[in-house]
mmCIF file of C-alpha atoms in Angstrom:
data_model
loop_
_atom_site.group_PDB
_atom_site.id
_atom_site.type_symbol
_atom_site.label_atom_id
_atom_site.label_comp_id
_atom_site.label_asym_id
_atom_site.label_seq_id
_atom_site.Cartn_x
_atom_site.Cartn_y
_atom_site.Cartn_z
ATOM 1 C CA MET H 1 128.614 112.390 100.021
ATOM 2 C CA CYS H 2 131.814 111.435 98.275
ATOM 3 C CA VAL H 3 132.234 113.221 94.959
ATOM 4 C CA ARG H 4 136.027 113.416 94.717
ATOM 5 C CA TYR H 5 138.912 111.409 96.104
ATOM 6 C CA SER H 6 142.569 110.666 95.426
ATOM 7 C CA GLN H 7 144.752 107.604 94.997
ATOM 8 C CA THR H 8 148.311 108.826 94.602
ATOM 9 C CA PHE H 9 150.251 105.650 95.441
ATOM 10 C CA GLU H 10 151.983 103.553 92.801
ATOM 11 C CA ALA H 11 150.148 100.397 91.736
ATOM 12 C CA ALA H 12 152.719 98.159 93.434
ATOM 13 C CA ALA H 13 152.120 99.874 96.780
ATOM 14 C CA VAL H 14 148.353 99.479 96.433
ATOM 15 C CA ALA H 15 148.755 95.806 95.537
ATOM 16 C CA GLU H 16 151.003 95.208 98.542
ATOM 17 C CA ARG H 17 148.683 97.028 100.941
ATOM 18 C CA PHE H 18 145.679 94.924 99.919
ATOM 19 C CA GLY H 19 147.486 91.656 99.230
ATOM 20 C CA VAL H 20 146.611 91.373 95.541
ATOM 21 C CA LYS H 21 148.503 91.216 92.269
ATOM 22 C CA PRO H 22 149.180 94.498 90.480
ATOM 23 C CA PRO H 23 147.392 94.896 87.146
ATOM 24 C CA ALA H 24 149.151 94.149 83.869
ATOM 25 C CA MET H 25 148.231 97.609 82.597
ATOM 26 C CA PRO H 26 149.914 100.750 83.994
ATOM 27 C CA VAL H 27 147.949 102.636 86.628
ATOM 28 C CA ARG H 28 148.529 106.365 86.886
ATOM 29 C CA PRO H 29 148.221 107.929 90.344
ATOM 30 C CA SER H 30 145.411 110.485 90.500
ATOM 31 C CA TYR H 31 144.929 113.489 92.770
ATOM 32 C CA ASN H 32 141.361 114.353 91.776
ATOM 33 C CA ILE H 33 139.210 111.371 90.800
ATOM 34 C CA SER H 34 135.737 112.455 89.726
ATOM 35 C CA ALA H 35 132.527 110.919 88.381
ATOM 36 C CA GLY H 36 132.952 109.226 85.027
ATOM 37 C CA ARG H 37 136.679 108.674 85.485
ATOM 38 C CA GLU H 38 138.286 105.271 85.810
ATOM 39 C CA GLY H 39 139.572 104.292 89.220
ATOM 40 C CA VAL H 40 141.278 101.331 90.855
ATOM 41 C CA VAL H 41 139.088 98.878 92.730
ATOM 42 C CA ILE H 42 139.989 95.663 94.544
ATOM 43 C CA ALA H 43 137.632 92.824 93.624
ATOM 44 C CA GLY H 44 137.975 89.111 93.087
ATOM 45 C CA GLY H 45 141.512 89.121 94.460
ATOM 46 C CA VAL H 46 142.871 91.514 91.808
ATOM 47 C CA MET H 47 143.204 95.212 91.067
ATOM 48 C CA ARG H 48 140.853 96.396 88.352
ATOM 49 C CA MET H 49 140.150 99.641 86.530
ATOM 50 C CA LEU H 50 136.442 100.483 86.486
ATOM 51 C CA LYS H 51 134.387 103.592 85.768
ATOM 52 C CA TRP H 52 133.112 105.597 88.742
ATOM 53 C CA GLY H 53 129.345 105.785 88.304
ATOM 54 C CA PHE H 54 127.518 102.559 89.127
ATOM 55 C CA ILE H 55 125.050 101.266 86.537
ATOM 56 C CA PRO H 56 123.333 97.953 87.315
ATOM 57 C CA GLY H 57 123.548 95.483 84.443
ATOM 58 C CA TRP H 58 119.778 95.051 84.318
ATOM 59 C CA ALA H 59 119.243 98.754 83.582
ATOM 60 C CA GLY H 60 119.531 98.088 79.847
ATOM 61 C CA GLY H 61 120.804 101.546 78.971
ATOM 62 C CA GLU H 62 118.070 103.346 80.914
ATOM 63 C CA ILE H 63 120.629 104.866 83.305
ATOM 64 C CA LYS H 64 123.151 107.078 81.540
ATOM 65 C CA GLU H 65 125.369 108.633 84.216
ATOM 66 C CA GLY H 66 125.193 106.113 87.037
ATOM 67 C CA PHE H 67 125.401 106.456 90.805
ATOM 68 C CA ILE H 68 128.725 107.556 92.295
ATOM 69 C CA ASN H 69 127.443 106.899 95.828
ATOM 70 C CA ALA H 70 125.294 104.250 97.490
ATOM 71 C CA ARG H 71 123.855 104.961 100.920
ATOM 72 C CA ALA H 72 124.703 102.340 103.526
ATOM 73 C CA GLU H 73 121.199 102.732 104.899
ATOM 74 C CA GLY H 74 118.961 100.426 102.880
ATOM 75 C CA ILE H 75 121.666 99.198 100.509
ATOM 76 C CA ALA H 76 120.701 95.550 101.062
ATOM 77 C CA SER H 77 117.153 96.177 99.850
ATOM 78 C CA ARG H 78 117.374 99.051 97.368
ATOM 79 C CA PRO H 79 116.783 97.615 93.867
ATOM 80 C CA ALA H 80 119.714 99.452 92.232
ATOM 81 C CA PHE H 81 122.278 98.034 94.676
ATOM 82 C CA ARG H 82 120.732 94.922 96.247
ATOM 83 C CA THR H 83 122.339 92.379 93.903
ATOM 84 C CA ALA H 84 125.735 94.066 94.015
ATOM 85 C CA PHE H 85 125.651 94.212 97.810
ATOM 86 C CA TYR H 86 125.348 90.450 97.982
ATOM 87 C CA LYS H 87 127.362 89.406 94.932
ATOM 88 C CA SER H 88 129.861 92.053 93.844
ATOM 89 C CA ARG H 89 131.335 94.068 96.675
ATOM 90 C CA CYS H 90 134.662 95.830 96.229
ATOM 91 C CA ILE H 91 137.175 98.037 97.951
ATOM 92 C CA VAL H 92 138.050 101.436 96.518
ATOM 93 C CA PRO H 93 141.619 102.292 97.595
ATOM 94 C CA ALA H 94 142.167 105.934 98.497
ATOM 95 C CA ASP H 95 144.537 108.165 100.384
ATOM 96 C CA GLY H 96 142.183 111.118 100.722
ATOM 97 C CA PHE H 97 138.743 112.467 99.881
ATOM 98 C CA TYR H 98 137.327 115.954 99.409
ATOM 99 C CA GLU H 99 134.231 117.628 100.802
ATOM 100 C CA TRP H 100 132.869 121.151 100.401
ATOM 101 C CA ALA H 101 131.683 123.425 103.201
ATOM 102 C CA HIS H 102 129.041 126.024 102.391
ATOM 103 C CA THR H 103 129.968 129.303 104.091
ATOM 104 C CA ALA H 104 128.323 132.640 103.338
ATOM 105 C CA GLY H 105 127.348 131.449 99.898
ATOM 106 C CA ASP H 106 130.816 130.126 99.075
ATOM 107 C CA ARG H 107 131.849 126.505 98.579
ATOM 108 C CA VAL H 108 135.106 125.883 100.434
ATOM 109 C CA PRO H 109 136.907 122.604 99.610
ATOM 110 C CA TYR H 110 138.494 120.474 102.331
ATOM 111 C CA ARG H 111 140.666 117.395 102.075
ATOM 112 C CA PHE H 112 140.453 114.556 104.597
ATOM 113 C CA GLU H 113 143.191 111.958 104.897
ATOM 114 C CA PHE H 114 144.589 109.564 107.470
ATOM 115 C CA ARG H 115 146.993 111.176 109.896
ATOM 116 C CA ASP H 116 149.704 108.767 108.732
ATOM 117 C CA LYS H 117 148.858 109.669 105.084
ATOM 118 C CA GLY H 118 148.423 105.966 104.338
ATOM 119 C CA LEU H 119 146.076 104.109 102.033
ATOM 120 C CA PHE H 120 142.627 103.196 103.292
ATOM 121 C CA ALA H 121 139.741 101.096 102.012
ATOM 122 C CA MET H 122 136.474 102.745 101.019
ATOM 123 C CA ALA H 123 133.637 100.226 100.789
ATOM 124 C CA GLY H 124 132.127 99.916 97.338
ATOM 125 C CA VAL H 125 129.982 97.859 95.007
ATOM 126 C CA TYR H 126 130.488 97.230 91.307
ATOM 127 C CA ASP H 127 128.783 95.731 88.290
ATOM 128 C CA GLU H 128 130.714 93.317 86.106
ATOM 129 C CA ALA H 129 128.589 93.809 82.992
ATOM 130 C CA THR H 130 128.821 97.601 82.919
ATOM 131 C CA GLY H 131 132.320 97.924 84.397
ATOM 132 C CA THR H 132 131.180 100.542 86.906
ATOM 133 C CA TYR H 133 131.371 101.081 90.662
ATOM 134 C CA ALA H 134 129.991 103.220 93.490
ATOM 135 C CA VAL H 135 131.410 104.305 96.844
ATOM 136 C CA ILE H 136 129.213 103.554 99.858
ATOM 137 C CA THR H 137 128.496 106.490 102.165
ATOM 138 C CA CYS H 138 127.263 106.838 105.744
ATOM 139 C CA PRO H 139 126.504 109.629 108.231
ATOM 140 C CA ALA H 140 129.705 111.587 108.849
ATOM 141 C CA ASN H 141 131.838 111.324 111.967
ATOM 142 C CA ALA H 142 132.383 114.346 114.212
ATOM 143 C CA LEU H 143 135.325 115.714 112.203
ATOM 144 C CA VAL H 144 133.837 115.455 108.715
ATOM 145 C CA ARG H 145 130.449 116.639 110.000
ATOM 146 C CA THR H 146 131.936 120.110 110.539
ATOM 147 C CA VAL H 147 132.027 120.311 106.717
ATOM 148 C CA GLN H 148 129.589 117.744 105.281
ATOM 149 C CA HIS H 149 126.873 115.541 106.789
ATOM 150 C CA ARG H 150 127.932 112.356 104.956
ATOM 151 C CA MET H 151 131.233 110.652 104.192
ATOM 152 C CA PRO H 152 132.561 107.503 102.513
ATOM 153 C CA VAL H 153 132.525 104.307 104.541
ATOM 154 C CA ILE H 154 136.167 103.605 105.416
ATOM 155 C CA LEU H 155 136.447 99.988 106.441
ATOM 156 C CA ASP H 156 138.377 98.999 109.515
ATOM 157 C CA LYS H 157 141.246 96.741 108.417
ATOM 158 C CA GLN H 158 139.802 93.810 110.332
ATOM 159 C CA TRP H 159 136.668 93.920 108.137
ATOM 160 C CA GLU H 160 138.295 94.262 104.710
ATOM 161 C CA LYS H 161 138.526 90.512 104.042
ATOM 162 C CA LEU H 162 134.947 89.981 105.164
ATOM 163 C CA TRP H 163 133.701 92.699 102.811
ATOM 164 C CA LEU H 164 135.513 91.092 99.870
ATOM 165 C CA ASP H 165 134.379 87.561 100.728
ATOM 166 C CA MET H 166 131.356 86.902 98.516
ATOM 167 C CA ARG H 167 130.509 83.819 100.572
ATOM 168 C CA ALA H 168 129.465 86.221 103.333
ATOM 169 C CA SER H 169 125.841 87.232 102.871
ATOM 170 C CA ASP H 170 124.524 87.746 106.403
ATOM 171 C CA THR H 171 123.241 91.316 106.636
ATOM 172 C CA GLU H 172 123.576 91.213 110.405
ATOM 173 C CA GLU H 173 127.292 90.652 109.855
ATOM 174 C CA LEU H 174 127.851 93.003 106.915
ATOM 175 C CA LEU H 175 125.699 96.048 107.619
ATOM 176 C CA PRO H 176 127.239 96.944 111.018
ATOM 177 C CA ILE H 177 130.672 97.457 109.425
ATOM 178 C CA LEU H 178 129.268 100.153 107.114
ATOM 179 C CA ARG H 179 129.816 103.017 109.524
ATOM 180 C CA ALA H 180 131.964 106.121 109.882
ATOM 181 C CA CYS H 181 135.547 105.602 110.933
ATOM 182 C CA ASP H 182 136.936 107.123 114.126
ATOM 183 C CA SER H 183 137.511 110.879 113.794
ATOM 184 C CA GLY H 184 140.866 110.456 115.496
ATOM 185 C CA LEU H 185 142.234 108.620 112.463
ATOM 186 C CA LEU H 186 141.651 111.563 110.158
ATOM 187 C CA HIS H 187 143.133 114.964 109.513
ATOM 188 C CA GLY H 188 141.258 117.623 107.561
ATOM 189 C CA TYR H 189 142.382 120.890 105.995
ATOM 190 C CA LYS H 190 141.339 123.477 103.430
ATOM 191 C CA VAL H 191 142.666 123.132 99.888
ATOM 192 C CA SER H 192 142.623 125.542 96.972
ATOM 193 C CA ALA H 193 139.862 125.987 94.410
ATOM 194 C CA LEU H 194 141.978 123.964 91.976
ATOM 195 C CA ILE H 195 140.081 120.896 93.149
ATOM 196 C CA ASN H 196 136.814 122.402 91.895
ATOM 197 C CA SER H 197 137.728 121.639 88.290
ATOM 198 C CA THR H 198 137.850 118.009 87.195
ATOM 199 C CA GLU H 199 140.516 119.060 84.702
ATOM 200 C CA ASN H 200 143.018 119.673 87.499
ATOM 201 C CA ASP H 201 144.831 116.506 88.506
ATOM 202 C CA SER H 202 148.210 117.304 90.016
ATOM 203 C CA PRO H 203 149.932 117.272 93.419
ATOM 204 C CA ASP H 204 148.844 120.901 93.835
ATOM 205 C CA CYS H 205 145.335 119.607 94.557
ATOM 206 C CA LEU H 206 146.638 118.178 97.847
ATOM 207 C CA LYS H 207 148.410 121.275 99.118
ATOM 208 C CA PRO H 208 146.933 123.042 102.159
ATOM 209 C CA LEU H 209 145.425 126.428 101.354
ATOM 210 C CA GLN H 210 147.762 129.139 102.556
ATOM 211 C CA PRO H 211 146.108 131.701 104.849
#
């Protein structure tokens, strides 16, 4: 799963990394993005602020909270995501995500980030009418699997343009790129219980838990 992530870079740095124009509105870095919050997405050649919790436009108010995740398996045929997969794909910029291990009845939070602490591109889909998005997930790689069995799809840089190109609609071309990134790119560590509360959104959320 992917239920929390961070995007702590300034808007200008995000825009430069993904080759788009920064938004006219100010974008505040966030250390603990959760369901229902607004987050930056890259779509249509621009940075946009959308709500995390995908609601398809055709739902007509039947879905209240939305989907924060969309499984890569079956995404091209599942009714909730099929149209978005073909017509409104996006990138969700992040510099880390959080997962919880279940040990002896306790939930222990971990943070995963690139070893170089750089920005990366989580694959996503969005809906224009509802202004919402979801992060696509896949079976976890060896590192993340020690904590959680699923993880966000982190696109290889060579596939980012393809994912954002709405002229591309060949499932045989798109689906294979929705896979776990190499474990060697990531570093994981325990963080404090601060991350458990959606109210906490500060650099302290990123600090390694002291033994």
